[in-house]
Amino acid sequence: MSVTILKHALITHKLTNIRKKETNTKDFYHNVNEIASLMAYEITKDFPLKEIEIETPICKTIQYEMKDELVIVPILRAGLGMVDGLRNAIPTAKVGFIGLYRNEKTLEPVEYYAKFPDNIASDDTITLVVDPMLATGGSAIAAIDMIKKRGAKHIRFACLVAAPIGVDSLSKAHPDVDIYVAALDEKLNEVGYIVPGLGDCGDRLFGTK
């Protein structure tokens, strides 16, 4: 397991844009997609490759292509905001979906929707779970629990902004899952928002309240 905090000038610049409270829905969504595309390069840099023989206009040659397939699984609904950006960088990726809500009495996460490509349990598939915010870590942990029950073996998690407690909780619950974070913020406030954060990402992506 590893935790990678991405240090890239373009990512930092675009994160600043989405942190601003005056950023409108269109610009917020556009910047989230661009950040996800930039993150894709770091997330996939160590993906396994396989040899293939091709023929260039000059000669035959042994080159390399991706060995494994990628399945992107956004945690509904905010995770949807990262999907297009990732698929711009990796257009062959398939997409699954998982929706969770918290039972008000038990406080346990409950799955209300799940749909995945057939290859999610394959040894040759890498599953990338995405959610823009990693606050307490509860939703990410529950989603990965549920994806593992479907047979997923090689799982990574990516988010835009994380609180230290969320990274720590996810690392302890799923030590086999590599975590990629665009920015590690200071803390959670008394109502569970990441500080300084960027507000409610779902509402800002889709213009809801």
PDB file of C-alpha atoms in Angstrom:
ATOM      1  CA  MET A   1       0.000   0.000   0.000  1.00  0.00           C
ATOM      2  CA  SER A   2       1.188   3.520  -0.746  1.00  0.00           C
ATOM      3  CA  VAL A   3      -0.205   7.023  -0.336  1.00  0.00           C
ATOM      4  CA  THR A   4       0.765   9.413  -3.128  1.00  0.00           C
ATOM      5  CA  ILE A   5       0.198  13.149  -2.678  1.00  0.00           C
ATOM      6  CA  LEU A   6       0.462  14.633  -6.147  1.00  0.00           C
ATOM      7  CA  LYS A   7       2.794  17.605  -6.430  1.00  0.00           C
ATOM      8  CA  HIS A   8       2.160  19.214  -9.797  1.00  0.00           C
ATOM      9  CA  ALA A   9       1.860  22.912 -10.616  1.00  0.00           C
ATOM     10  CA  LEU A  10      -1.108  22.448 -12.975  1.00  0.00           C
ATOM     11  CA  ILE A  11      -3.028  20.341 -10.458  1.00  0.00           C
ATOM     12  CA  THR A  12      -2.379  22.878  -7.692  1.00  0.00           C
ATOM     13  CA  HIS A  13      -3.460  25.742  -9.951  1.00  0.00           C
ATOM     14  CA  LYS A  14      -6.709  24.032 -10.940  1.00  0.00           C
ATOM     15  CA  LEU A  15      -7.427  23.018  -7.351  1.00  0.00           C
ATOM     16  CA  THR A  16      -7.175  26.673  -6.390  1.00  0.00           C
ATOM     17  CA  ASN A  17      -9.814  27.440  -9.028  1.00  0.00           C
ATOM     18  CA  ILE A  18     -12.293  24.952  -7.578  1.00  0.00           C
ATOM     19  CA  ARG A  19     -11.612  26.007  -3.979  1.00  0.00           C
ATOM     20  CA  LYS A  20     -12.806  29.561  -4.730  1.00  0.00           C
ATOM     21  CA  LYS A  21     -16.379  30.005  -3.527  1.00  0.00           C
ATOM     22  CA  GLU A  22     -17.220  32.203  -6.534  1.00  0.00           C
ATOM     23  CA  THR A  23     -16.351  29.518  -9.113  1.00  0.00           C
ATOM     24  CA  ASN A  24     -19.523  28.713 -11.056  1.00  0.00           C
ATOM     25  CA  THR A  25     -20.852  25.235 -11.842  1.00  0.00           C
ATOM     26  CA  LYS A  26     -19.505  25.155 -15.408  1.00  0.00           C
ATOM     27  CA  ASP A  27     -15.969  26.146 -14.429  1.00  0.00           C
ATOM     28  CA  PHE A  28     -16.004  23.909 -11.366  1.00  0.00           C
ATOM     29  CA  TYR A  29     -16.989  20.848 -13.421  1.00  0.00           C
ATOM     30  CA  HIS A  30     -14.461  21.692 -16.144  1.00  0.00           C
ATOM     31  CA  ASN A  31     -11.597  22.033 -13.664  1.00  0.00           C
ATOM     32  CA  VAL A  32     -12.495  18.814 -11.813  1.00  0.00           C
ATOM     33  CA  ASN A  33     -12.344  16.946 -15.132  1.00  0.00           C
ATOM     34  CA  GLU A  34      -8.987  18.475 -16.005  1.00  0.00           C
ATOM     35  CA  ILE A  35      -7.545  17.568 -12.603  1.00  0.00           C
ATOM     36  CA  ALA A  36      -8.772  13.974 -13.019  1.00  0.00           C
ATOM     37  CA  SER A  37      -7.068  13.772 -16.438  1.00  0.00           C
ATOM     38  CA  LEU A  38      -3.796  14.994 -14.961  1.00  0.00           C
ATOM     39  CA  MET A  39      -4.078  12.532 -12.069  1.00  0.00           C
ATOM     40  CA  ALA A  40      -4.532   9.676 -14.528  1.00  0.00           C
ATOM     41  CA  TYR A  41      -0.886   9.938 -15.604  1.00  0.00           C
ATOM     42  CA  GLU A  42       0.372   9.405 -12.061  1.00  0.00           C
ATOM     43  CA  ILE A  43      -2.155   6.685 -11.231  1.00  0.00           C
ATOM     44  CA  THR A  44      -1.282   4.610 -14.309  1.00  0.00           C
ATOM     45  CA  LYS A  45       2.474   5.167 -14.524  1.00  0.00           C
ATOM     46  CA  ASP A  46       3.314   1.740 -13.066  1.00  0.00           C
ATOM     47  CA  PHE A  47       0.542  -0.250 -14.773  1.00  0.00           C
ATOM     48  CA  PRO A  48       1.971  -3.488 -16.195  1.00  0.00           C
ATOM     49  CA  LEU A  49       2.810  -3.633 -19.900  1.00  0.00           C
ATOM     50  CA  LYS A  50       3.042  -6.526 -22.333  1.00  0.00           C
ATOM     51  CA  GLU A  51       5.221  -7.002 -25.384  1.00  0.00           C
ATOM     52  CA  ILE A  52       3.648  -7.002 -28.826  1.00  0.00           C
ATOM     53  CA  GLU A  53       5.110  -7.107 -32.304  1.00  0.00           C
ATOM     54  CA  ILE A  54       4.023  -4.295 -34.605  1.00  0.00           C
ATOM     55  CA  GLU A  55       5.120  -2.980 -37.958  1.00  0.00           C
ATOM     56  CA  THR A  56       5.982   0.673 -38.381  1.00  0.00           C
ATOM     57  CA  PRO A  57       6.321   2.285 -41.829  1.00  0.00           C
ATOM     58  CA  ILE A  58       9.999   1.381 -41.496  1.00  0.00           C
ATOM     59  CA  CYS A  59      10.201  -2.130 -40.032  1.00  0.00           C
ATOM     60  CA  LYS A  60       8.841  -4.706 -37.611  1.00  0.00           C
ATOM     61  CA  THR A  61       9.552  -3.993 -33.935  1.00  0.00           C
ATOM     62  CA  ILE A  62       8.741  -5.182 -30.449  1.00  0.00           C
ATOM     63  CA  GLN A  63       6.846  -2.526 -28.495  1.00  0.00           C
ATOM     64  CA  TYR A  64       4.620  -2.406 -25.422  1.00  0.00           C
ATOM     65  CA  GLU A  65       0.975  -1.831 -24.612  1.00  0.00           C
ATOM     66  CA  MET A  66      -1.154  -1.931 -21.473  1.00  0.00           C
ATOM     67  CA  LYS A  67      -1.539  -5.467 -20.142  1.00  0.00           C
ATOM     68  CA  ASP A  68      -4.508  -4.956 -17.799  1.00  0.00           C
ATOM     69  CA  GLU A  69      -7.919  -3.432 -18.338  1.00  0.00           C
ATOM     70  CA  LEU A  70      -9.100  -0.540 -16.190  1.00  0.00           C
ATOM     71  CA  VAL A  71     -12.488  -0.226 -14.515  1.00  0.00           C
ATOM     72  CA  ILE A  72     -13.343   3.174 -13.029  1.00  0.00           C
ATOM     73  CA  VAL A  73     -15.875   3.065 -10.182  1.00  0.00           C
ATOM     74  CA  PRO A  74     -17.194   6.457  -9.039  1.00  0.00           C
ATOM     75  CA  ILE A  75     -18.923   6.647  -5.671  1.00  0.00           C
ATOM     76  CA  LEU A  76     -22.242   8.326  -6.463  1.00  0.00           C
ATOM     77  CA  ARG A  77     -22.864  11.066  -6.927  1.00  0.00           C
ATOM     78  CA  ALA A  78     -19.814  13.303  -6.627  1.00  0.00           C
ATOM     79  CA  GLY A  79     -17.499  10.659  -8.062  1.00  0.00           C
ATOM     80  CA  LEU A  80     -19.202  11.110 -11.424  1.00  0.00           C
ATOM     81  CA  GLY A  81     -17.425  14.450 -11.754  1.00  0.00           C
ATOM     82  CA  MET A  82     -14.052  12.709 -12.196  1.00  0.00           C
ATOM     83  CA  VAL A  83     -15.101  10.055 -14.715  1.00  0.00           C
ATOM     84  CA  ASP A  84     -14.968  12.054 -17.954  1.00  0.00           C
ATOM     85  CA  GLY A  85     -11.529  13.427 -17.140  1.00  0.00           C
ATOM     86  CA  LEU A  86     -10.142   9.957 -16.458  1.00  0.00           C
ATOM     87  CA  ARG A  87     -11.719   8.534 -19.610  1.00  0.00           C
ATOM     88  CA  ASN A  88     -10.248  11.354 -21.673  1.00  0.00           C
ATOM     89  CA  ALA A  89      -6.829  10.034 -20.662  1.00  0.00           C
ATOM     90  CA  ILE A  90      -7.819   6.332 -20.742  1.00  0.00           C
ATOM     91  CA  PRO A  91     -10.649   5.977 -23.297  1.00  0.00           C
ATOM     92  CA  THR A  92     -10.599   2.165 -23.142  1.00  0.00           C
ATOM     93  CA  ALA A  93     -11.618   2.184 -19.466  1.00  0.00           C
ATOM     94  CA  LYS A  94     -14.965   0.691 -18.509  1.00  0.00           C
ATOM     95  CA  VAL A  95     -17.113   2.259 -15.805  1.00  0.00           C
ATOM     96  CA  GLY A  96     -18.992   0.732 -12.873  1.00  0.00           C
ATOM     97  CA  PHE A  97     -21.127   2.556 -10.324  1.00  0.00           C
ATOM     98  CA  ILE A  98     -21.733   2.289  -6.614  1.00  0.00           C
ATOM     99  CA  GLY A  99     -24.186   4.333  -4.538  1.00  0.00           C
ATOM    100  CA  LEU A 100     -24.217   4.457  -0.746  1.00  0.00           C
ATOM    101  CA  TYR A 101     -26.240   6.131   1.973  1.00  0.00           C
ATOM    102  CA  ARG A 102     -25.860   6.012   5.750  1.00  0.00           C
ATOM    103  CA  ASN A 103     -28.596   4.413   7.851  1.00  0.00           C
ATOM    104  CA  GLU A 104     -29.715   7.118  10.284  1.00  0.00           C
ATOM    105  CA  LYS A 105     -30.267   4.636  13.123  1.00  0.00           C
ATOM    106  CA  THR A 106     -27.272   2.316  12.782  1.00  0.00           C
ATOM    107  CA  LEU A 107     -24.981   4.840  11.020  1.00  0.00           C
ATOM    108  CA  GLU A 108     -23.839   1.943   8.836  1.00  0.00           C
ATOM    109  CA  PRO A 109     -23.383   2.488   5.087  1.00  0.00           C
ATOM    110  CA  VAL A 110     -26.066   0.900   2.925  1.00  0.00           C
ATOM    111  CA  GLU A 111     -25.635   0.113  -0.756  1.00  0.00           C
ATOM    112  CA  TYR A 112     -28.553   1.418  -2.828  1.00  0.00           C
ATOM    113  CA  TYR A 113     -27.118   0.938  -6.307  1.00  0.00           C
ATOM    114  CA  ALA A 114     -24.309  -1.103  -7.826  1.00  0.00           C
ATOM    115  CA  LYS A 115     -23.517  -2.043 -11.401  1.00  0.00           C
ATOM    116  CA  PHE A 116     -20.152  -3.225 -12.668  1.00  0.00           C
ATOM    117  CA  PRO A 117     -18.563  -4.495 -15.889  1.00  0.00           C
ATOM    118  CA  ASP A 118     -18.237  -8.267 -16.152  1.00  0.00           C
ATOM    119  CA  ASN A 119     -14.445  -8.121 -15.965  1.00  0.00           C
ATOM    120  CA  ILE A 120     -14.201  -6.480 -12.532  1.00  0.00           C
ATOM    121  CA  ALA A 121     -13.221  -9.792 -10.891  1.00  0.00           C
ATOM    122  CA  SER A 122     -10.596 -10.662 -13.508  1.00  0.00           C
ATOM    123  CA  ASP A 123      -6.949 -11.059 -12.525  1.00  0.00           C
ATOM    124  CA  ASP A 124      -6.170  -8.770 -15.480  1.00  0.00           C
ATOM    125  CA  THR A 125      -8.313  -5.846 -14.277  1.00  0.00           C
ATOM    126  CA  ILE A 126      -7.327  -2.861 -12.165  1.00  0.00           C
ATOM    127  CA  THR A 127     -10.241  -1.140 -10.423  1.00  0.00           C
ATOM    128  CA  LEU A 128      -9.955   2.573  -9.708  1.00  0.00           C
ATOM    129  CA  VAL A 129     -12.448   3.840  -7.106  1.00  0.00           C
ATOM    130  CA  VAL A 130     -12.949   7.602  -7.283  1.00  0.00           C
ATOM    131  CA  ASP A 131     -14.581  10.172  -5.010  1.00  0.00           C
ATOM    132  CA  PRO A 132     -13.531  13.840  -4.979  1.00  0.00           C
ATOM    133  CA  MET A 133     -13.499  14.084  -1.172  1.00  0.00           C
ATOM    134  CA  LEU A 134     -11.945  11.761   1.423  1.00  0.00           C
ATOM    135  CA  ALA A 135     -13.189  13.123   4.750  1.00  0.00           C
ATOM    136  CA  THR A 136     -13.682  10.456   7.444  1.00  0.00           C
ATOM    137  CA  GLY A 137     -13.024   7.673   4.949  1.00  0.00           C
ATOM    138  CA  GLY A 138     -16.288   5.890   5.752  1.00  0.00           C
ATOM    139  CA  SER A 139     -17.783   5.929   2.260  1.00  0.00           C
ATOM    140  CA  ALA A 140     -14.530   4.913   0.571  1.00  0.00           C
ATOM    141  CA  ILE A 141     -13.996   2.033   3.007  1.00  0.00           C
ATOM    142  CA  ALA A 142     -17.566   0.774   2.537  1.00  0.00           C
ATOM    143  CA  ALA A 143     -17.398   1.069  -1.246  1.00  0.00           C
ATOM    144  CA  ILE A 144     -14.146  -0.869  -1.414  1.00  0.00           C
ATOM    145  CA  ASP A 145     -15.576  -3.516   0.956  1.00  0.00           C
ATOM    146  CA  MET A 146     -18.487  -3.979  -1.446  1.00  0.00           C
ATOM    147  CA  ILE A 147     -16.294  -4.034  -4.540  1.00  0.00           C
ATOM    148  CA  LYS A 148     -14.039  -6.669  -3.000  1.00  0.00           C
ATOM    149  CA  LYS A 149     -17.119  -8.821  -2.383  1.00  0.00           C
ATOM    150  CA  ARG A 150     -17.657  -8.727  -6.162  1.00  0.00           C
ATOM    151  CA  GLY A 151     -14.200 -10.225  -6.610  1.00  0.00           C
ATOM    152  CA  ALA A 152     -12.103  -7.162  -7.461  1.00  0.00           C
ATOM    153  CA  LYS A 153      -8.470  -7.887  -6.639  1.00  0.00           C
ATOM    154  CA  HIS A 154      -6.324  -4.962  -7.759  1.00  0.00           C
ATOM    155  CA  ILE A 155      -7.861  -1.754  -6.380  1.00  0.00           C
ATOM    156  CA  ARG A 156      -6.680   1.849  -6.253  1.00  0.00           C
ATOM    157  CA  PHE A 157      -8.424   4.902  -4.816  1.00  0.00           C
ATOM    158  CA  ALA A 158      -8.205   8.481  -6.078  1.00  0.00           C
ATOM    159  CA  CYS A 159      -9.602  11.726  -4.690  1.00  0.00           C
ATOM    160  CA  LEU A 160      -9.079  15.449  -5.129  1.00  0.00           C
ATOM    161  CA  VAL A 161      -8.946  16.606  -1.505  1.00  0.00           C
ATOM    162  CA  ALA A 162      -8.410  14.513   1.622  1.00  0.00           C
ATOM    163  CA  ALA A 163      -8.266  15.023   5.374  1.00  0.00           C
ATOM    164  CA  PRO A 164      -5.473  13.208   7.252  1.00  0.00           C
ATOM    165  CA  ILE A 165      -7.995  11.177   9.290  1.00  0.00           C
ATOM    166  CA  GLY A 166      -9.607   9.882   6.086  1.00  0.00           C
ATOM    167  CA  VAL A 167      -6.290   8.787   4.594  1.00  0.00           C
ATOM    168  CA  ASP A 168      -5.335   7.094   7.856  1.00  0.00           C
ATOM    169  CA  SER A 169      -8.680   5.298   8.198  1.00  0.00           C
ATOM    170  CA  LEU A 170      -8.682   4.053   4.598  1.00  0.00           C
ATOM    171  CA  SER A 171      -5.065   2.911   4.847  1.00  0.00           C
ATOM    172  CA  LYS A 172      -5.820   0.883   7.963  1.00  0.00           C
ATOM    173  CA  ALA A 173      -9.044  -0.628   6.625  1.00  0.00           C
ATOM    174  CA  HIS A 174      -7.593  -1.544   3.216  1.00  0.00           C
ATOM    175  CA  PRO A 175      -3.804  -1.709   3.453  1.00  0.00           C
ATOM    176  CA  ASP A 176      -3.637  -3.348   0.006  1.00  0.00           C
ATOM    177  CA  VAL A 177      -5.191  -0.316  -1.752  1.00  0.00           C
ATOM    178  CA  ASP A 178      -2.916   2.410  -3.136  1.00  0.00           C
ATOM    179  CA  ILE A 179      -4.256   5.927  -2.502  1.00  0.00           C
ATOM    180  CA  TYR A 180      -3.759   8.951  -4.793  1.00  0.00           C
ATOM    181  CA  VAL A 181      -4.607  12.400  -3.450  1.00  0.00           C
ATOM    182  CA  ALA A 182      -4.368  15.692  -5.336  1.00  0.00           C
ATOM    183  CA  ALA A 183      -4.194  17.666  -2.067  1.00  0.00           C
ATOM    184  CA  LEU A 184      -3.924  16.688   1.602  1.00  0.00           C
ATOM    185  CA  ASP A 185      -5.722  19.365   3.625  1.00  0.00           C
ATOM    186  CA  GLU A 186      -5.490  20.273   7.313  1.00  0.00           C
ATOM    187  CA  LYS A 187      -8.387  18.604   9.133  1.00  0.00           C
ATOM    188  CA  LEU A 188     -12.144  18.128   9.446  1.00  0.00           C
ATOM    189  CA  ASN A 189     -14.257  20.806  11.100  1.00  0.00           C
ATOM    190  CA  GLU A 190     -16.950  20.163  13.716  1.00  0.00           C
ATOM    191  CA  VAL A 191     -19.560  19.231  11.070  1.00  0.00           C
ATOM    192  CA  GLY A 192     -17.276  16.954   9.053  1.00  0.00           C
ATOM    193  CA  TYR A 193     -16.212  19.270   6.225  1.00  0.00           C
ATOM    194  CA  ILE A 194     -12.597  19.234   5.050  1.00  0.00           C
ATOM    195  CA  VAL A 195     -10.665  22.421   5.966  1.00  0.00           C
ATOM    196  CA  PRO A 196      -9.875  24.468   3.912  1.00  0.00           C
ATOM    197  CA  GLY A 197     -11.558  22.111   1.438  1.00  0.00           C
ATOM    198  CA  LEU A 198     -13.867  23.222  -1.338  1.00  0.00           C
ATOM    199  CA  GLY A 199     -17.353  22.817   0.113  1.00  0.00           C
ATOM    200  CA  ASP A 200     -19.839  20.148  -0.952  1.00  0.00           C
ATOM    201  CA  CYS A 201     -18.350  18.818  -4.166  1.00  0.00           C
ATOM    202  CA  GLY A 202     -21.560  17.151  -5.373  1.00  0.00           C
ATOM    203  CA  ASP A 203     -23.583  20.319  -4.986  1.00  0.00           C
ATOM    204  CA  ARG A 204     -20.927  22.397  -6.699  1.00  0.00           C
ATOM    205  CA  LEU A 205     -20.577  19.942  -9.591  1.00  0.00           C
ATOM    206  CA  PHE A 206     -24.270  19.705 -10.337  1.00  0.00           C
ATOM    207  CA  GLY A 207     -25.635  23.048  -9.128  1.00  0.00           C
ATOM    208  CA  THR A 208     -27.768  21.592  -6.333  1.00  0.00           C
ATOM    209  CA  LYS A 209     -28.192  22.683  -2.731  1.00  0.00           C
TER     210      LYS A 209
END
